[in-house]
PDB file of C-alpha atoms in Angstrom:
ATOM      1  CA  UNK A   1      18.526  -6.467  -0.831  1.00  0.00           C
ATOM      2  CA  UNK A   2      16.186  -6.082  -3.919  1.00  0.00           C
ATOM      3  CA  UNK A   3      12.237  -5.557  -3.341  1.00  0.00           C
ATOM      4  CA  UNK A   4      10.478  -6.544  -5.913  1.00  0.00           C
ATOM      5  CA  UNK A   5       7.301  -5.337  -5.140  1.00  0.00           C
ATOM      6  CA  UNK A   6       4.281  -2.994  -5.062  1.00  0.00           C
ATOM      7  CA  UNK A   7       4.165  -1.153  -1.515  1.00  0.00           C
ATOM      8  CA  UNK A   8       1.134   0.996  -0.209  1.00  0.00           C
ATOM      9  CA  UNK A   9       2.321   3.551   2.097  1.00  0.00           C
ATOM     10  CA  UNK A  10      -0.153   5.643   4.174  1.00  0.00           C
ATOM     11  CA  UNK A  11       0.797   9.252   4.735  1.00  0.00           C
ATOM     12  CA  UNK A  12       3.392   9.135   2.653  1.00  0.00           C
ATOM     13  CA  UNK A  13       3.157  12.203   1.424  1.00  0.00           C
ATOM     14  CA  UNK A  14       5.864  14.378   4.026  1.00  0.00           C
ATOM     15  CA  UNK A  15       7.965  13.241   6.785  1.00  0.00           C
ATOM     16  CA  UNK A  16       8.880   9.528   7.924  1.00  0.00           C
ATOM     17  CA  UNK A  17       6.688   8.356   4.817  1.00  0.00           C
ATOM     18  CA  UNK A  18       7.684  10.150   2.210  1.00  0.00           C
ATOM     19  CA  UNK A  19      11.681   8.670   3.344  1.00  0.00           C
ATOM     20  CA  UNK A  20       9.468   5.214   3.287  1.00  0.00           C
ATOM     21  CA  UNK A  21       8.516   5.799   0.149  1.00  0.00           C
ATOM     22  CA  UNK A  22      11.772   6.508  -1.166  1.00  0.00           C
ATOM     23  CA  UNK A  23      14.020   4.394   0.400  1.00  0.00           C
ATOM     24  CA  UNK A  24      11.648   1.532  -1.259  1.00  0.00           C
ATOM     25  CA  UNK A  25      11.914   2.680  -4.154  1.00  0.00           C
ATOM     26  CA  UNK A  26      15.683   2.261  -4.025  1.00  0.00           C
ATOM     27  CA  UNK A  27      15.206  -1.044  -3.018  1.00  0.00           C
ATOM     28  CA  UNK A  28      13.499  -1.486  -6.582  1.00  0.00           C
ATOM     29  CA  UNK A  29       9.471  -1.306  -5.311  1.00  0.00           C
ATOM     30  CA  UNK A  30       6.831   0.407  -7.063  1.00  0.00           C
ATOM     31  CA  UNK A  31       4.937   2.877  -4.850  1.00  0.00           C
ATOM     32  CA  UNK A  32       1.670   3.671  -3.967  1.00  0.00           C
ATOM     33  CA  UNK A  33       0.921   7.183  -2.056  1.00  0.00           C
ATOM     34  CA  UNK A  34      -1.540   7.088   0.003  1.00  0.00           C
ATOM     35  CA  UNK A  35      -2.041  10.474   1.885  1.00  0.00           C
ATOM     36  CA  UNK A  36      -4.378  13.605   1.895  1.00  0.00           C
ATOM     37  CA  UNK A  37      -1.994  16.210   0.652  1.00  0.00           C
ATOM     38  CA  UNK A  38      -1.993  16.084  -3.702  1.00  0.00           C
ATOM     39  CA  UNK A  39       0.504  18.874  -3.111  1.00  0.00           C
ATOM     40  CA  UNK A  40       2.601  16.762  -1.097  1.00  0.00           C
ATOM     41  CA  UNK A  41       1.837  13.164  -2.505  1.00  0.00           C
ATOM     42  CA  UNK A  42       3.287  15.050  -5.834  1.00  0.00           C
ATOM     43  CA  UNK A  43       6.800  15.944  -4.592  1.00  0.00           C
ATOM     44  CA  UNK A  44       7.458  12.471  -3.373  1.00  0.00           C
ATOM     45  CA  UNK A  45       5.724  10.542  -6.612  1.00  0.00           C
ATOM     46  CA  UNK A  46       8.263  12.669  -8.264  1.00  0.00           C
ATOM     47  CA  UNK A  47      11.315  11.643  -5.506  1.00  0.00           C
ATOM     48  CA  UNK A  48      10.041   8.527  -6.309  1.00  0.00           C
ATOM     49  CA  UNK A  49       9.991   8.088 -10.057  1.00  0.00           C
ATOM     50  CA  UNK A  50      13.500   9.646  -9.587  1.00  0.00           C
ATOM     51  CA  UNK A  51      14.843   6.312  -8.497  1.00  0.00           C
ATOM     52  CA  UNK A  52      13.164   4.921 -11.782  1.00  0.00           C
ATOM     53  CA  UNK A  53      10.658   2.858 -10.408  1.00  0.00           C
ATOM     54  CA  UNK A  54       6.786   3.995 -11.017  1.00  0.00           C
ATOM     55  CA  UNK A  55       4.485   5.543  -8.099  1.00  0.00           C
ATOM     56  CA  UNK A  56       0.864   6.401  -7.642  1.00  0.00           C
ATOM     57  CA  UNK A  57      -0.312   9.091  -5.615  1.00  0.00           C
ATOM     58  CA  UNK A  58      -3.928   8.065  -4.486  1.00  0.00           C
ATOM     59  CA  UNK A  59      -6.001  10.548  -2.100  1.00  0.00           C
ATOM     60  CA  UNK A  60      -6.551   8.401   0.814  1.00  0.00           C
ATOM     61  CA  UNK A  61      -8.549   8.980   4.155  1.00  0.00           C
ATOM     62  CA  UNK A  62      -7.225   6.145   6.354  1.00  0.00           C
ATOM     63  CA  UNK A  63     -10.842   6.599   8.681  1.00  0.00           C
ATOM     64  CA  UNK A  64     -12.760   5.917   6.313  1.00  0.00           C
ATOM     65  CA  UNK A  65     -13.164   2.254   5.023  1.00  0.00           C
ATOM     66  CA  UNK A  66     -14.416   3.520   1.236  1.00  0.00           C
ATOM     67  CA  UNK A  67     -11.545   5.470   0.970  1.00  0.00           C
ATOM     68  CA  UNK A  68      -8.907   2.802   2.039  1.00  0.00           C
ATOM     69  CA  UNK A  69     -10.789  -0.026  -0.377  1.00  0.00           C
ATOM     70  CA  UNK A  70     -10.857   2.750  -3.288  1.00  0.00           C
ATOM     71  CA  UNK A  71      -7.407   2.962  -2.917  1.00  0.00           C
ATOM     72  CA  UNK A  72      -6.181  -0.649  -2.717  1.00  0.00           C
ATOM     73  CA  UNK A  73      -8.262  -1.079  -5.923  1.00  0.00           C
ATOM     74  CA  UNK A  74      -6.548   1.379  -7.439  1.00  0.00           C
ATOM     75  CA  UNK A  75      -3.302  -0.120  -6.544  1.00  0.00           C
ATOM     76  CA  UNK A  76      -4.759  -3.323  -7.936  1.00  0.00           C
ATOM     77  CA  UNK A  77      -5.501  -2.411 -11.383  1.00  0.00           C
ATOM     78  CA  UNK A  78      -2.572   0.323 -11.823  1.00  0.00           C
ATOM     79  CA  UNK A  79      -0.189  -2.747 -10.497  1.00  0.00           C
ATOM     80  CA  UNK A  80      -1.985  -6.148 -10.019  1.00  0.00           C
ATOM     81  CA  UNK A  81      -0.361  -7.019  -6.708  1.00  0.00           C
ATOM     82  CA  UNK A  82      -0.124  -5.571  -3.427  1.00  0.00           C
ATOM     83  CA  UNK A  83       3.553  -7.068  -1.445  1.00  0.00           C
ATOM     84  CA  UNK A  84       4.394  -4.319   1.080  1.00  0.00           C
ATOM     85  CA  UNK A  85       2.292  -2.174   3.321  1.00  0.00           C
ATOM     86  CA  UNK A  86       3.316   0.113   5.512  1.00  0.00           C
ATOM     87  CA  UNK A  87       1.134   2.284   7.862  1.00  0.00           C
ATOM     88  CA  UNK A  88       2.750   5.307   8.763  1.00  0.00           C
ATOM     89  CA  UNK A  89      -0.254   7.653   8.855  1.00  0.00           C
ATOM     90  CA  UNK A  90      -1.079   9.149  12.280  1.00  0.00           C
ATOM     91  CA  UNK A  91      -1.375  12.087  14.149  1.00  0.00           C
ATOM     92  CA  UNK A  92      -0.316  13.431  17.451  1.00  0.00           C
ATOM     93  CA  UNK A  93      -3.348  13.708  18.966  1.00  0.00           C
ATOM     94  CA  UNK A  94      -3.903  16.824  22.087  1.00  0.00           C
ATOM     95  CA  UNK A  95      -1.493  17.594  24.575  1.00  0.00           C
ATOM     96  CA  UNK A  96      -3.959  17.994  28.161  1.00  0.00           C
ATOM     97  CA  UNK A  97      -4.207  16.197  31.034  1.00  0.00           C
ATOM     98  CA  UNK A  98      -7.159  13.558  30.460  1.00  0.00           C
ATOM     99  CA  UNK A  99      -9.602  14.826  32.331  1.00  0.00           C
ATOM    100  CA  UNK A 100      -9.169  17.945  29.814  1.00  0.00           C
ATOM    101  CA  UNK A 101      -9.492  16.124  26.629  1.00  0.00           C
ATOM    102  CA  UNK A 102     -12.928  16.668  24.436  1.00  0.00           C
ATOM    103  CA  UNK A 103     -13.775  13.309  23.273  1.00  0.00           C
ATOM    104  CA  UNK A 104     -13.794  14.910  19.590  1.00  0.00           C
ATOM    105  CA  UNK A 105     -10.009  14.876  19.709  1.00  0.00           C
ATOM    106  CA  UNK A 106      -9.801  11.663  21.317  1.00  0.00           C
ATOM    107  CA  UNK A 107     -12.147  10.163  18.471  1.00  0.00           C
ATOM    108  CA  UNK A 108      -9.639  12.112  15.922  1.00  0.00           C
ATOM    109  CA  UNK A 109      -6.255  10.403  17.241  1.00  0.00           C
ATOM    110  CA  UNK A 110      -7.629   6.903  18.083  1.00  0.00           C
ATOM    111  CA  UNK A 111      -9.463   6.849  14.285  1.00  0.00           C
ATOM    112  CA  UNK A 112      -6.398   7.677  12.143  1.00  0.00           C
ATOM    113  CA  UNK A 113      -3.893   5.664  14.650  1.00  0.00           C
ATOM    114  CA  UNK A 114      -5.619   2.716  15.083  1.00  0.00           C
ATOM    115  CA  UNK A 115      -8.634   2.610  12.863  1.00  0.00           C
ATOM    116  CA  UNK A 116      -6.598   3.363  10.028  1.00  0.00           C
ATOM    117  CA  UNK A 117      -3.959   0.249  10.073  1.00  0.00           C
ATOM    118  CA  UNK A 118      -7.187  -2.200  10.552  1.00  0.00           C
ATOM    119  CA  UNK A 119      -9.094  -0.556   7.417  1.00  0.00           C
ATOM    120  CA  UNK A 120      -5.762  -0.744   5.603  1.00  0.00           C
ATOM    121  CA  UNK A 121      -4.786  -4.320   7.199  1.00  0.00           C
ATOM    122  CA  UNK A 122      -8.627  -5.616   6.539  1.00  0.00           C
ATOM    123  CA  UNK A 123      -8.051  -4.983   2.999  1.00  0.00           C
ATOM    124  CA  UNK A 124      -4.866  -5.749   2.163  1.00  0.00           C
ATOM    125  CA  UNK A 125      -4.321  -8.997   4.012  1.00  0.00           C
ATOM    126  CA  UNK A 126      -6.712 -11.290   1.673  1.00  0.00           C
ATOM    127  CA  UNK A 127      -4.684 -10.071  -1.010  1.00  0.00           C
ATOM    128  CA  UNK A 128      -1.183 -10.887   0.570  1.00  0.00           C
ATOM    129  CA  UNK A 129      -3.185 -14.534   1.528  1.00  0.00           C
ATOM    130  CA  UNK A 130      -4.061 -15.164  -2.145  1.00  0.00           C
ATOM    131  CA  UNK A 131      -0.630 -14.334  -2.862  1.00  0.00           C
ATOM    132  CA  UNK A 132       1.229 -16.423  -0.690  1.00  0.00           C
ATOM    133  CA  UNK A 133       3.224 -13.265   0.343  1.00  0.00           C
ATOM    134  CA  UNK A 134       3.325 -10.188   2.128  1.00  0.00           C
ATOM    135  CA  UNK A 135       5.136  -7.500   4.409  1.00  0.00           C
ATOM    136  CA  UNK A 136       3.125  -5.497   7.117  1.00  0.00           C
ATOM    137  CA  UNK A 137       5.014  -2.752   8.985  1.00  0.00           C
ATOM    138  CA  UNK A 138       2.972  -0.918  11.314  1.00  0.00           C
ATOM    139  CA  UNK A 139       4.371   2.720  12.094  1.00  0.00           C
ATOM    140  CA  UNK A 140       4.272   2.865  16.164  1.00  0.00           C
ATOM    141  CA  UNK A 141       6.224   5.012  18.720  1.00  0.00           C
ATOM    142  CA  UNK A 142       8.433   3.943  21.806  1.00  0.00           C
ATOM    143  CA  UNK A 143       5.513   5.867  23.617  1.00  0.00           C
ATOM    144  CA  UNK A 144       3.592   2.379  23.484  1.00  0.00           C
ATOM    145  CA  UNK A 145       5.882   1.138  25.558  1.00  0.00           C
ATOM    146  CA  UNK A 146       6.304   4.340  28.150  1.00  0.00           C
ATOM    147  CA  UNK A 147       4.482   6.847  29.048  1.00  0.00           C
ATOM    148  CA  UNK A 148       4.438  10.460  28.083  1.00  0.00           C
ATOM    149  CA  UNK A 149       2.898  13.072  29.998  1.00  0.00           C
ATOM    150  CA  UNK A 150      -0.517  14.429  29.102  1.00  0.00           C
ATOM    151  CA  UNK A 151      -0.349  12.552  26.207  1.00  0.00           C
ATOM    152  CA  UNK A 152      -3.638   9.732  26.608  1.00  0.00           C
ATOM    153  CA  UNK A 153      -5.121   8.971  23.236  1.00  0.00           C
ATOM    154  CA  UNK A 154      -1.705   9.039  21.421  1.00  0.00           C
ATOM    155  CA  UNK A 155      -0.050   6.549  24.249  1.00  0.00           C
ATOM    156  CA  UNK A 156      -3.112   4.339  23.927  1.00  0.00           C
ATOM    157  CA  UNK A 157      -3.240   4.102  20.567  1.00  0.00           C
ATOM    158  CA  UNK A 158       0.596   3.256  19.999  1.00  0.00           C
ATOM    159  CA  UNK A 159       0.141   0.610  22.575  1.00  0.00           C
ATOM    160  CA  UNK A 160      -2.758  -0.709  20.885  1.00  0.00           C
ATOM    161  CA  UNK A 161      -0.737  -0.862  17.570  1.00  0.00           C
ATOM    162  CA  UNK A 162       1.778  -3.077  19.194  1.00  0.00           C
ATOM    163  CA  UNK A 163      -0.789  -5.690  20.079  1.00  0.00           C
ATOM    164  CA  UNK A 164      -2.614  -5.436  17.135  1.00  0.00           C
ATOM    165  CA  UNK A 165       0.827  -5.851  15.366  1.00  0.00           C
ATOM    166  CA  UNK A 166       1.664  -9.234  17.775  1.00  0.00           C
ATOM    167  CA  UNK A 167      -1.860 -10.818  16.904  1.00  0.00           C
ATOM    168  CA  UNK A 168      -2.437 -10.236  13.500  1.00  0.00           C
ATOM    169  CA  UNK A 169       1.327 -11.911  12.836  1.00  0.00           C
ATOM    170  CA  UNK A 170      -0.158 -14.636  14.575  1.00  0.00           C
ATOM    171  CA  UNK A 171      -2.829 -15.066  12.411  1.00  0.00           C
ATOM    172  CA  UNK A 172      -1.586 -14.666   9.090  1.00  0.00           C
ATOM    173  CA  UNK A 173       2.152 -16.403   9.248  1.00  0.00           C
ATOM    174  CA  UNK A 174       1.394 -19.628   7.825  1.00  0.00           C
ATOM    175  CA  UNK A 175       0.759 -17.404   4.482  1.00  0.00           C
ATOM    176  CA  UNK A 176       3.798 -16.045   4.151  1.00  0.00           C
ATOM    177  CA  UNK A 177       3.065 -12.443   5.935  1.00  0.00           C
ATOM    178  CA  UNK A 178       5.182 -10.943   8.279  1.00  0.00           C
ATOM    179  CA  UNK A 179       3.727  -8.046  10.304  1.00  0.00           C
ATOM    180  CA  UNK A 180       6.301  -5.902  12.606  1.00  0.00           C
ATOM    181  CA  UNK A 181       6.210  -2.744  13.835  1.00  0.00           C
ATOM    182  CA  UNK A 182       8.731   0.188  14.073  1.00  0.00           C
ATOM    183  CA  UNK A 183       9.118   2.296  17.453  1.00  0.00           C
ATOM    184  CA  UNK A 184      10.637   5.082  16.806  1.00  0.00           C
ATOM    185  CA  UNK A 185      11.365   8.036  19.446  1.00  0.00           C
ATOM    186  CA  UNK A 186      11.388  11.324  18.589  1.00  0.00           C
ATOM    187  CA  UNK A 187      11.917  12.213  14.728  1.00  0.00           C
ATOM    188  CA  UNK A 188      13.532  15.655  14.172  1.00  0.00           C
ATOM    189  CA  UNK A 189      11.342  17.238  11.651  1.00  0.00           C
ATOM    190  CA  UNK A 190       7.674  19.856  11.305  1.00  0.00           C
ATOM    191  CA  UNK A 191       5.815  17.130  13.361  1.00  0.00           C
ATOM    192  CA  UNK A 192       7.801  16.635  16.524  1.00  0.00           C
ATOM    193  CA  UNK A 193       8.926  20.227  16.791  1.00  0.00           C
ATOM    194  CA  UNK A 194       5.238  20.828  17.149  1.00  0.00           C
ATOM    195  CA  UNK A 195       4.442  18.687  19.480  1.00  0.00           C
ATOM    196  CA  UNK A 196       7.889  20.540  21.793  1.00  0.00           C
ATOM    197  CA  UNK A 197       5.670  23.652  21.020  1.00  0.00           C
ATOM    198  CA  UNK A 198       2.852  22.328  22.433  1.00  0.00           C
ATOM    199  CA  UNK A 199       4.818  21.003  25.942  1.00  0.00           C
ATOM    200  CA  UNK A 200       6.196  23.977  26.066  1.00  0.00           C
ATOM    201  CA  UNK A 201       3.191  25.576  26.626  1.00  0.00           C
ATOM    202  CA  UNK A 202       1.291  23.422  28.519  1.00  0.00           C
ATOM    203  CA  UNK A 203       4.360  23.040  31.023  1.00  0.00           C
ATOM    204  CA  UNK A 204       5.605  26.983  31.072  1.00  0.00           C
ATOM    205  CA  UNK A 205       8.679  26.093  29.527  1.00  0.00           C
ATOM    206  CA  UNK A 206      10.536  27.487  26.667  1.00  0.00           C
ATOM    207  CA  UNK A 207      10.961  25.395  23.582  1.00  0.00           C
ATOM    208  CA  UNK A 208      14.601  25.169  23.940  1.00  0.00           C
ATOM    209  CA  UNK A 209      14.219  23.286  27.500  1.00  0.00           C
ATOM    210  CA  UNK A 210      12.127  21.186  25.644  1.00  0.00           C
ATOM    211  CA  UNK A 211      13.746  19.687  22.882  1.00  0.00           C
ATOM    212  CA  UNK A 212      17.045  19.542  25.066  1.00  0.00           C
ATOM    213  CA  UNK A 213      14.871  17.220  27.801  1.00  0.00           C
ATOM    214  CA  UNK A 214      13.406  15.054  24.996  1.00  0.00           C
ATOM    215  CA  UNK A 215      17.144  14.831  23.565  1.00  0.00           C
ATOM    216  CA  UNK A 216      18.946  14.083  26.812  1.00  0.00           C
ATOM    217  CA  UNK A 217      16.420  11.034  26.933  1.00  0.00           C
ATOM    218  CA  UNK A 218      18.673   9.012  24.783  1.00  0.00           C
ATOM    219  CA  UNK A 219      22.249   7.792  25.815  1.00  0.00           C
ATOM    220  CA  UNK A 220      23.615   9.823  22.243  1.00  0.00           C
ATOM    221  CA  UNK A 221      21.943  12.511  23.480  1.00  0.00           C
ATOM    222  CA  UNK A 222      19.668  13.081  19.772  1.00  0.00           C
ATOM    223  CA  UNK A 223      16.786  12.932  18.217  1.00  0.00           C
ATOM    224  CA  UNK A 224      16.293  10.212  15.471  1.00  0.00           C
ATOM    225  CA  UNK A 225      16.339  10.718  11.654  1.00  0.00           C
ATOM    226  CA  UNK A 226      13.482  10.141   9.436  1.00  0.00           C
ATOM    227  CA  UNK A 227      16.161   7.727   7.038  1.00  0.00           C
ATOM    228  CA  UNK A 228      16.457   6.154  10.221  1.00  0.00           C
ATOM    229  CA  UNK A 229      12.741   4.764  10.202  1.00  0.00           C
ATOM    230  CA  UNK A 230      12.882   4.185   6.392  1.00  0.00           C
ATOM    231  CA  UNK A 231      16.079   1.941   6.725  1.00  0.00           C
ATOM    232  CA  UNK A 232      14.249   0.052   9.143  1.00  0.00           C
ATOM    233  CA  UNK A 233      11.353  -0.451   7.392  1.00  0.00           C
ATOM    234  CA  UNK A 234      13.145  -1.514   3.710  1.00  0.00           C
ATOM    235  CA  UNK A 235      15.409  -4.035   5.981  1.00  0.00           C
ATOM    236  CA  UNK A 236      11.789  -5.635   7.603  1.00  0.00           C
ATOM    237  CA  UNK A 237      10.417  -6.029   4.052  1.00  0.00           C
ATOM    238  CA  UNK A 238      13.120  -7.455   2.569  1.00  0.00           C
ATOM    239  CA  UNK A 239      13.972 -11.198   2.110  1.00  0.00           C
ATOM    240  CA  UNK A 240      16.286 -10.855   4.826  1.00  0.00           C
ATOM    241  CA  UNK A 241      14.040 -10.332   7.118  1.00  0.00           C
ATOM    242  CA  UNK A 242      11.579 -13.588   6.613  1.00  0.00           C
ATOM    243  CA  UNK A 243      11.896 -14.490  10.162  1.00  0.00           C
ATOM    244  CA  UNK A 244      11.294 -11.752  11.594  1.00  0.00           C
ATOM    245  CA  UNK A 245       7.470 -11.280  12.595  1.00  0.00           C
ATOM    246  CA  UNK A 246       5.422  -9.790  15.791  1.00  0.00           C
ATOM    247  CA  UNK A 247       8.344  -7.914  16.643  1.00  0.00           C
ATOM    248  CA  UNK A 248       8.237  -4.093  17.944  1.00  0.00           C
ATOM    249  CA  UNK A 249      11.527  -3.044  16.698  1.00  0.00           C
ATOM    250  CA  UNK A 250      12.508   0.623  18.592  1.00  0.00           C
ATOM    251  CA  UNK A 251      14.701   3.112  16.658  1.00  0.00           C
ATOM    252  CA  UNK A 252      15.066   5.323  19.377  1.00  0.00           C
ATOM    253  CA  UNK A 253      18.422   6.302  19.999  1.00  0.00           C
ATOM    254  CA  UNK A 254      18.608   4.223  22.855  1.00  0.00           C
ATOM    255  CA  UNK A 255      15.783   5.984  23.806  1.00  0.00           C
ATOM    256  CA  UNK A 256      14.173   3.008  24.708  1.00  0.00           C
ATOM    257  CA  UNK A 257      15.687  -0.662  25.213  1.00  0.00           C
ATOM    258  CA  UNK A 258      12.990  -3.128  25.930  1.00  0.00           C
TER     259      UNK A 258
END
C-alpha cells in the first residue's frame, strides 16, 4: 500500500492527527499540517520529515473560511495537488445537561466539528474534481451513533458528520472521490482523559470509576489507540480501498457494532 500523494490534515498537530500524519507519511504522502499550535505542528513536521517524505505546517483556523482557503493555497503552490484530506480537527465541546449549555459553547463545538469539514470539503473537493481523484476521511466518533450523557452539541455534531459524510460521497463518486468516515470510541490520550475529568465531576464520581465505566463499554474491556485511527485512515486512502465510500467505519473496540 503506497500513497502517492499530498494529504491535508486538520489538527494534526497532537493526538489522533499527528498519528494521521505520520502513518501517511509511511505510506509515502507528503503532508500538510493544518492546526493552531506552531509548537505542536513543529514536532510532527519533524516526525514527519523523519519518514523522508516533506511536510508543511500551515496555521489553520478550521471556522474560518479565509483561513481554510489560505491554507489549501498554500498546499497548492508548496505541492501542486491536493489527493488526501482528512478532518480530524474538533473539540469536545461542554459537559451539562442542555438546558445548562450557553449557546457560546454550543456555537464553539458545532463551528470547529461541523463547520470546519464543510470549509475544508468546499475547498478541496473542486480540486479532487479537476483531478479525477481524491480521498475524504471525515474524523467522527461512535457517539454519532449513541448517545452520551450531557453531551448535546458534541453528539449532534458527530451525527451530523456522518450524514454529511453519506451525501457528499454521493455527490462526488463519479469523480473518483471517496469520502468515509472513522468512528472511533474512546482514544486513550490528554483529550479523553479530560473529558473523564469532566464526568467525574459533573456526576460525583472519582476519575477512576470513570475511565473503568467507559472501558468496560467494550467487549476487550479498553480504550482504543490513536495508531488505531491512523491505520484506519491510511487503509481508506489507499488504492485498496476504491470501493469503499459513504461508509462510517467504527474503531471502537467493539464499543460499538452497527
Amino acid at each position: 500500500m503506497v500513497l502517492d500523494s499530498t494529504a491535508i490534515v486538520t489538527g494534526g498537530g497532537r493526538g489522533i492527527g499527528q498519528a494521521i500524519c505520520v502513518r501517511l507519511a509511511q505510506k509515502g504522502a507528503d503532508v500538510v499540517i493544518a492546526d493552531l499550535d506552531s509548537a505542536e505542528m513543529s514536532e510532527t513536521k519533524r516526525l514527519v520529515e523523519n519518514e523522508g517524505q516533506r511536510a508543511l505546517a500551515v496555521e489553520t483556523d478550521v471556522t474560518e473560511l479565509e483561513s481554510v482557503q489560505d491554507t489549501v493555497d498554500t498546499a497548492l503552490d508548496e505541492f501542486d495537488e491536493v489527493g488526501i484530506l482528512v478532518n480530524n480537527a474538533g473539540i469536545a465541546g461542554p459537559t451539562d445537561p442542555c438546558e445548562e449549555i450557553a449557546q457560546e459553547a454550543w456555537d464553539a463545538t458545532t463551528n470547529v466539528n461541523l463547520r470546519g469539514p464543510f470549509f475544508m470539503c468546499r475547498e478541496v473537493i473542486p480540486i479532487m474534481k479537476e483531478q479525477g481523484y481524491g480521498r475524504v476521511v471525515n474524523i467522527a466518533s461512535v457517539t454519532g451513533k449513541k448517545p452520551l450523557l450531557n453531551r448535546t452539541p458534541y453528539a449532534a455534531t458527530k451525527m451530523g458528520l456522518i450524514g454529511f459524510t453519506r451525501t457528499l460521497a454521493l455527490e462526488v463518486g463519479e469523480h473518483d472521490i471517496n469520502v468515509n468516515a472513522i468512528c472511533p470510541g474512546s482514544v486513550d490520550g490528554p483529550r479523553i482523559r479530560g473529558v473523564f475529568e469532566q464526568q467525574a465531576e459533573a456526576t460525583g464520581q472519582t476519575y477512576d470509576t470513570v475511565r473503568t465505566e467507559v472501558e468496560n463499554q467494550s467487549p476487550r474491556n479498553e480504550l482504543v489507540d490513536r495508531e488505531d485511527i491512523a491505520n484506519t485512515t491510511a487503509y481508506l486512502c489507499s488504492d485498496e480501498a476504491s470501493r469503499i465510500t459513504g461508509q462510517d467505519i467504527n474503531v471502537s473496540a467493539g464499543k460499538v457494532m452497527y
